[in-house]
mmCIF file of C-alpha atoms in Angstrom:
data_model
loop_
_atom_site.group_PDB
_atom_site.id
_atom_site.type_symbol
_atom_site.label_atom_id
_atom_site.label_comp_id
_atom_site.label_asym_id
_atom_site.label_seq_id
_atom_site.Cartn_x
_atom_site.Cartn_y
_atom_site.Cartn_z
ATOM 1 C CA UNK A 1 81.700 107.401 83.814
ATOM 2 C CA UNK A 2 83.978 109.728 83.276
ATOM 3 C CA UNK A 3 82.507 112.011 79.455
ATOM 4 C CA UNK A 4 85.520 109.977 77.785
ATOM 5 C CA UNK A 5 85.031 107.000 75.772
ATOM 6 C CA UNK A 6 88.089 105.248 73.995
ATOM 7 C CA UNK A 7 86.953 102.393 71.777
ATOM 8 C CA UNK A 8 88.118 99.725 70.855
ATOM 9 C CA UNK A 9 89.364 99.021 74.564
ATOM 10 C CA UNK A 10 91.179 95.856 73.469
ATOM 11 C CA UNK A 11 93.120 95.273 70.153
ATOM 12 C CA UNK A 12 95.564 92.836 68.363
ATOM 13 C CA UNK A 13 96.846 93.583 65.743
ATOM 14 C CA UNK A 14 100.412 92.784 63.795
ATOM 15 C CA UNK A 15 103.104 94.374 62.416
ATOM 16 C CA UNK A 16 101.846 95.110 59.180
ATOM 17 C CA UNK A 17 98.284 96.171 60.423
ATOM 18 C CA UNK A 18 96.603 99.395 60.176
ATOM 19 C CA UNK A 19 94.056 100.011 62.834
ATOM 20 C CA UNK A 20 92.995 103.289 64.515
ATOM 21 C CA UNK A 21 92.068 104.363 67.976
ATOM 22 C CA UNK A 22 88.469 106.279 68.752
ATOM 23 C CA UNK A 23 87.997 108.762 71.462
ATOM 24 C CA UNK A 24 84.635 110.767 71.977
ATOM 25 C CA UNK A 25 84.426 113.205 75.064
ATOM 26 C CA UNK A 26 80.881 113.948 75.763
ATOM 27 C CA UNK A 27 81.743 117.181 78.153
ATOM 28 C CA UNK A 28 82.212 119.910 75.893
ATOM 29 C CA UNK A 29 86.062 120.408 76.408
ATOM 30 C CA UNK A 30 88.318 122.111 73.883
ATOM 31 C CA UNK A 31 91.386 120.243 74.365
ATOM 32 C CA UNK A 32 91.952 116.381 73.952
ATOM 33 C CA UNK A 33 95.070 114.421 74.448
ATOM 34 C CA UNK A 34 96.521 110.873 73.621
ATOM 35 C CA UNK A 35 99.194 109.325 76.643
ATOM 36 C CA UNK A 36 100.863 106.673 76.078
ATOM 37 C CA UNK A 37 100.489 103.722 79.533
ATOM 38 C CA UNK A 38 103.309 101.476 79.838
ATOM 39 C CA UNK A 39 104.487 99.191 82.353
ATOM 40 C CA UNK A 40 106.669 101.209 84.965
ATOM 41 C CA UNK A 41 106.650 104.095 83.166
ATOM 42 C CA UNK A 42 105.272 107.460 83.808
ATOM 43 C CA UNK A 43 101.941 108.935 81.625
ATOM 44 C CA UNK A 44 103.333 109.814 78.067
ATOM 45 C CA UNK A 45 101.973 112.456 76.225
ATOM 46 C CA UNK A 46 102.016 111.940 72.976
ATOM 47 C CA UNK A 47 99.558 114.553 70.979
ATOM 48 C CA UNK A 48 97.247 117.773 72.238
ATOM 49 C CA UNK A 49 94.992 119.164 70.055
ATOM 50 C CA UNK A 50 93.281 122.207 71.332
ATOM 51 C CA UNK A 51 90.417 123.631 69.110
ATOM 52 C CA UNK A 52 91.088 120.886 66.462
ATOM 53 C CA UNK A 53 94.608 122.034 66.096
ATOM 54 C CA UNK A 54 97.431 120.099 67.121
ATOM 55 C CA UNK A 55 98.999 122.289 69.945
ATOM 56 C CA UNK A 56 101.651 119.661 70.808
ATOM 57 C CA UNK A 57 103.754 116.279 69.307
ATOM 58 C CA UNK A 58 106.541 115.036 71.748
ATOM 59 C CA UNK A 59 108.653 113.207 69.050
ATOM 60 C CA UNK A 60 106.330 110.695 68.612
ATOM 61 C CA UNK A 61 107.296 108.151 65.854
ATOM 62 C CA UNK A 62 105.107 108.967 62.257
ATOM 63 C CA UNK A 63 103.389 105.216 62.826
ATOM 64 C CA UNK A 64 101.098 106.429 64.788
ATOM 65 C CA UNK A 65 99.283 109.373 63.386
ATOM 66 C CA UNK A 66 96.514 112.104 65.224
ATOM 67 C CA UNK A 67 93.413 112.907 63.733
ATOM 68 C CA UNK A 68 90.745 115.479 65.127
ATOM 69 C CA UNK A 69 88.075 116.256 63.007
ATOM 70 C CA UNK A 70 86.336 117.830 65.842
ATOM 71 C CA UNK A 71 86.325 119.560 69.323
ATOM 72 C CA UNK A 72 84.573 116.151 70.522
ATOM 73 C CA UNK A 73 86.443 113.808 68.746
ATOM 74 C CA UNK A 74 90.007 112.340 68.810
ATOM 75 C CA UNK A 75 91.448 109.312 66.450
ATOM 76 C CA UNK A 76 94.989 107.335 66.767
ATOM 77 C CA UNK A 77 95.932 105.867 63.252
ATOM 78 C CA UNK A 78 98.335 103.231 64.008
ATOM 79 C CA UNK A 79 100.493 101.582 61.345
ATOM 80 C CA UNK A 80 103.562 99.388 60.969
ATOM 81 C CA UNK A 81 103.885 99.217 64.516
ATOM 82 C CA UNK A 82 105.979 97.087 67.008
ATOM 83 C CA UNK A 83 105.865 94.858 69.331
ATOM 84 C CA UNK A 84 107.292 98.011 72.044
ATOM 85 C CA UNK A 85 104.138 99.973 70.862
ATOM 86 C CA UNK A 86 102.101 97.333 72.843
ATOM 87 C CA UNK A 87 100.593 99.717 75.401
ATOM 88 C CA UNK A 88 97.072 101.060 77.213
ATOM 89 C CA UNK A 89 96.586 104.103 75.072
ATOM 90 C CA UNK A 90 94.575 106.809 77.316
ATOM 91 C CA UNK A 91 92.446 109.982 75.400
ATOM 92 C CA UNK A 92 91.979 112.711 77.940
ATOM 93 C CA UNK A 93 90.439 115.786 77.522
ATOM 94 C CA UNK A 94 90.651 119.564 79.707
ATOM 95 C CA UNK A 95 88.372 122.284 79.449
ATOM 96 C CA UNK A 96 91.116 124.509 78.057
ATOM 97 C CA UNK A 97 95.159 124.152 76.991
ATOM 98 C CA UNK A 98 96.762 127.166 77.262
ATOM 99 C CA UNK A 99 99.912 126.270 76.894
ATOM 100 C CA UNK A 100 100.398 124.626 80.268
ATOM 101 C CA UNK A 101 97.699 122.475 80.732
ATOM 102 C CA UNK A 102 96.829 123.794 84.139
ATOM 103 C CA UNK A 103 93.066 122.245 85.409
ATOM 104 C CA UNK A 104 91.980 119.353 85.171
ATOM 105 C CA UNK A 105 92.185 116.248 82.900
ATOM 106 C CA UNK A 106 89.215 113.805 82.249
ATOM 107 C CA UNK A 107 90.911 110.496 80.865
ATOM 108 C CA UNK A 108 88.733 107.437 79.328
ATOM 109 C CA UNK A 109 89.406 103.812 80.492
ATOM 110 C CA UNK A 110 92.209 103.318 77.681
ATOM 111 C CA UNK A 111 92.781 101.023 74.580
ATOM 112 C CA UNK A 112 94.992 98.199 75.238
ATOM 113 C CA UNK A 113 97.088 97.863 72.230
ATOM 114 C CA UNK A 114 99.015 94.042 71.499
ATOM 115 C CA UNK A 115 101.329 94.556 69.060
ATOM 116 C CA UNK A 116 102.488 91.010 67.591
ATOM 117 C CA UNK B 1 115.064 116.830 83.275
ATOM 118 C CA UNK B 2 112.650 117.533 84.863
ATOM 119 C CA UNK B 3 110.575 114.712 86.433
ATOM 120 C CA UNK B 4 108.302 114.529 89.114
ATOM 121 C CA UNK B 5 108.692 111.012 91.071
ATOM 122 C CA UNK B 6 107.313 108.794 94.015
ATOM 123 C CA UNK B 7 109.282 107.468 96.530
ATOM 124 C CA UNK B 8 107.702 103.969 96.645
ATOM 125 C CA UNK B 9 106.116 101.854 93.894
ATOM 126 C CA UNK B 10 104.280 99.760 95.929
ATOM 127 C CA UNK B 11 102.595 100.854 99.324
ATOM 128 C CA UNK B 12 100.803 98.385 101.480
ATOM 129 C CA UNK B 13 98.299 99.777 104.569
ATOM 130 C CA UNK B 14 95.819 97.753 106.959
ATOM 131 C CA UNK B 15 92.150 98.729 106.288
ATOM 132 C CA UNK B 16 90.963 101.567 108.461
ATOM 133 C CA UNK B 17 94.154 102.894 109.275
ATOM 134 C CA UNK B 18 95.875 105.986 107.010
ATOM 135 C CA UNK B 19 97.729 105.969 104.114
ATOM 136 C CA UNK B 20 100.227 108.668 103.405
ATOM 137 C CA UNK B 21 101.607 108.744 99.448
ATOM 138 C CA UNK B 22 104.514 110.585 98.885
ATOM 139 C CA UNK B 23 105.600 112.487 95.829
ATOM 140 C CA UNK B 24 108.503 114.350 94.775
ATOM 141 C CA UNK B 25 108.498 117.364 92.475
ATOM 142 C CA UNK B 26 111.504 119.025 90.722
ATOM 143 C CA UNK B 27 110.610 122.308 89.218
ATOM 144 C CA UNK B 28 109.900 124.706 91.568
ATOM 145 C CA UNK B 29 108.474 126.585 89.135
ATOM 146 C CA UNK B 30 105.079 124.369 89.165
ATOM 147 C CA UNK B 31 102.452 126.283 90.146
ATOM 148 C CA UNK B 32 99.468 123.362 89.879
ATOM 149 C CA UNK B 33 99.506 119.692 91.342
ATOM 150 C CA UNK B 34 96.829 117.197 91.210
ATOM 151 C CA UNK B 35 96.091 113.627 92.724
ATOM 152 C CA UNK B 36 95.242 110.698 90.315
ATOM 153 C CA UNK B 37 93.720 107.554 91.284
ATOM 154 C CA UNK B 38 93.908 104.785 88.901
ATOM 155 C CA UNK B 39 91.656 101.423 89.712
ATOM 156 C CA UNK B 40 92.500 98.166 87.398
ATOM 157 C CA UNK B 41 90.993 98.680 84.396
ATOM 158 C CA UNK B 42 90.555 102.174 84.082
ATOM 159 C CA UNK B 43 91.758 105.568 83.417
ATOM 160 C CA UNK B 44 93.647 107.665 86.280
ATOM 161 C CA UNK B 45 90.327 109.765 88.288
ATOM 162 C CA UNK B 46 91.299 112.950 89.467
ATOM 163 C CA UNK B 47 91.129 113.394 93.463
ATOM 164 C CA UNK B 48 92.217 116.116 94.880
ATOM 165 C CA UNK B 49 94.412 119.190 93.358
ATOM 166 C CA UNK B 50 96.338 121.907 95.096
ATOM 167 C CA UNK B 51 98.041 125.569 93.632
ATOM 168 C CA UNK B 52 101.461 126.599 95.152
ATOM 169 C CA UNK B 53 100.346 129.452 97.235
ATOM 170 C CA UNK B 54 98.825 126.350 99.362
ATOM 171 C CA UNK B 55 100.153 124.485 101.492
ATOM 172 C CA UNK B 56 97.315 122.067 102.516
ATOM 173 C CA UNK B 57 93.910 121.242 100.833
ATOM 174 C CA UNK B 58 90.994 119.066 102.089
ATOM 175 C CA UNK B 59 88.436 116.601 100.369
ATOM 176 C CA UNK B 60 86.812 113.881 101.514
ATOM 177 C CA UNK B 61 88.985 111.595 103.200
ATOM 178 C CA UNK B 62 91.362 112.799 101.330
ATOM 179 C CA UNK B 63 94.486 115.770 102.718
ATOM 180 C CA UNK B 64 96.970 117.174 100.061
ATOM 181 C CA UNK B 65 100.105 118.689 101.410
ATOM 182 C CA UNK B 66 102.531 120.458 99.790
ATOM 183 C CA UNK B 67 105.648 121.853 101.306
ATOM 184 C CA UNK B 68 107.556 124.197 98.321
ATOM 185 C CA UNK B 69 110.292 124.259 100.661
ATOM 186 C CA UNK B 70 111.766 120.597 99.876
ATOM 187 C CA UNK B 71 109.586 120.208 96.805
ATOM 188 C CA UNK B 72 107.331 117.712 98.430
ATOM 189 C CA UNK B 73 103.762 116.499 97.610
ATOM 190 C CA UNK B 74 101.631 114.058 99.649
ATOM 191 C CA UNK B 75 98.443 112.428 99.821
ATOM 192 C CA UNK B 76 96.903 111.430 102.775
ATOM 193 C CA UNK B 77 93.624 108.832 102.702
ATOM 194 C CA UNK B 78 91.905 108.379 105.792
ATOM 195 C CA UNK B 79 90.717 105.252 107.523
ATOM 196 C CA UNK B 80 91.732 103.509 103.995
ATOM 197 C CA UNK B 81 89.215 101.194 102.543
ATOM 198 C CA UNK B 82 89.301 98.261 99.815
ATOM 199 C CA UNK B 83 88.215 100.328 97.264
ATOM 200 C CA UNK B 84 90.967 102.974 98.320
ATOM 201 C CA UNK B 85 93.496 99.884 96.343
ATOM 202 C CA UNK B 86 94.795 101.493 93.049
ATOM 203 C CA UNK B 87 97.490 103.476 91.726
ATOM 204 C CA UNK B 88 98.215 106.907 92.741
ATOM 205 C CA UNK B 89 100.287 109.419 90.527
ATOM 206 C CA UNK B 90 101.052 112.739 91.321
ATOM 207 C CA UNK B 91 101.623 115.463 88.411
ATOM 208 C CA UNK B 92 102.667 119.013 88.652
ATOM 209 C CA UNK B 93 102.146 121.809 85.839
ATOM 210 C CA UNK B 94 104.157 124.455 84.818
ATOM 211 C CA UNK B 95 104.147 124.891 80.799
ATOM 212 C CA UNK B 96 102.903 121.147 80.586
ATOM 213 C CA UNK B 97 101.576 118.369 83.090
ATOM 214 C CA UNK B 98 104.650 115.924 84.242
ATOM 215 C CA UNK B 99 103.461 112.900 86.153
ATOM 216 C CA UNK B 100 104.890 110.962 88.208
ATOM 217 C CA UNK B 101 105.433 106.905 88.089
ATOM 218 C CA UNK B 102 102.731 106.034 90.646
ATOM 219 C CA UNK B 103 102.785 104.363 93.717
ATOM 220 C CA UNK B 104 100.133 101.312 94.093
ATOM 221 C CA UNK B 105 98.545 101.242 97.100
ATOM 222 C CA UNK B 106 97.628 97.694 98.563
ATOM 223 C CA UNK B 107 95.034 97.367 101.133
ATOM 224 C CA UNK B 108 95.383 94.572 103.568
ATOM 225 C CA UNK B 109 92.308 93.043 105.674
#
């Protein structure tokens, strides 16, 4: 048990779906993250939200869109997505960002995302 | 780029001896690495991190080495076990964490 939950951990969903992504960190961190887990690839970071503000957004596609309403919570809104999207989706979260991430992160066990 | 990288994907060790993961880093700016362990099913675990005015750290069973010279990161597990059989990334920070692809580790009886 790492103080990260991701729910749902499994979803299938098609093209034309909308479905969203739930992460709760029960540790008191200020920062949260969503990486992107794909086959052969290294970690992707796709969003960092530090003190409910989006701190970073690496070019990631407008389908799939961050919400943090607060320092404990972190949503994915996924929409229109495709079948490349299909991917373990991993919330993490760090005691601090400043600007470099240094320390440690505490990821949940991931939403595996079927895009069809 | 930048990219931080293993040199194996896939790393196969007898149970009890030791397992060495290696890990290349390109900035040499990095000032912060850390260890991941990821088990089927899960998120990556943190193990074991080291800062760059280090050049070896201890944990349980676990050794971190880092040589700045050649940009080199490795993880050394001791007397591996079954439940030692995961992936292992590497990731170094400077202004953001890079990791690396991951090398599985595959423990044979």
């Amino acid at each position: 048990e790492t103080g990260v939950t991701q729910t749902p951990r499994h979803l299938v969903m098609g093209m034309t779906n909308k479905k969203s992504l739930k992460c709760e960190q029960h540790l008191g961190h200020n920062a949260m993250y969503w990486y992107k887990q794909s086959a052969k690839k290294p970690l992707e970071l796709m969003f960092v939200y530090s003190l409910e503000e989006r701190v970073e957004n690496n070019s990631v596609p407008s389908r799939f869109s961050p919400e943090c309403p607060n320092s404990s919570h972190l949503f994915l809104h996924l929409h229109t997505l495709q079948p490349e999207d299909s991917a373990l989706y991993l919330c993490a979260s760090s005691q601090d960002w400043r600007g470099g991430g240094t320390g440690e992160l505490f990821f949940g066990e991931g939403s595996r995302l079927t895009v069809l | 780029g930048e990219s931080v990288g293993l040199h194996l994907p896939t790393l196969s060790v007898q149970e009890g001896d030791n397992s060495i993961i290696n890990c290349a880093y390109s900035n040499s700016a990095s000032d912060y690495f850390i260890w991941y362990k990821q088990e089927s099913g899960k998120g990556p675990q943190f193990i074991i991190d080291i800062r760059s005015n280090m050049d070896k750290r201890q944990g349980q069973r676990v050794t971190v080495l880092l040589n700045k010279t050649v940009k080199h990161l490795s993880l050394q597990i001791a007397a591996t076990q079954p439940g030692d059989s995961a992936v292992y990334f590497c990731a170094e920070t400077y202004d953001k964490i890079i990791f690396g692809k991951g090398t599985r580790l595959h423990i044979l009886p």
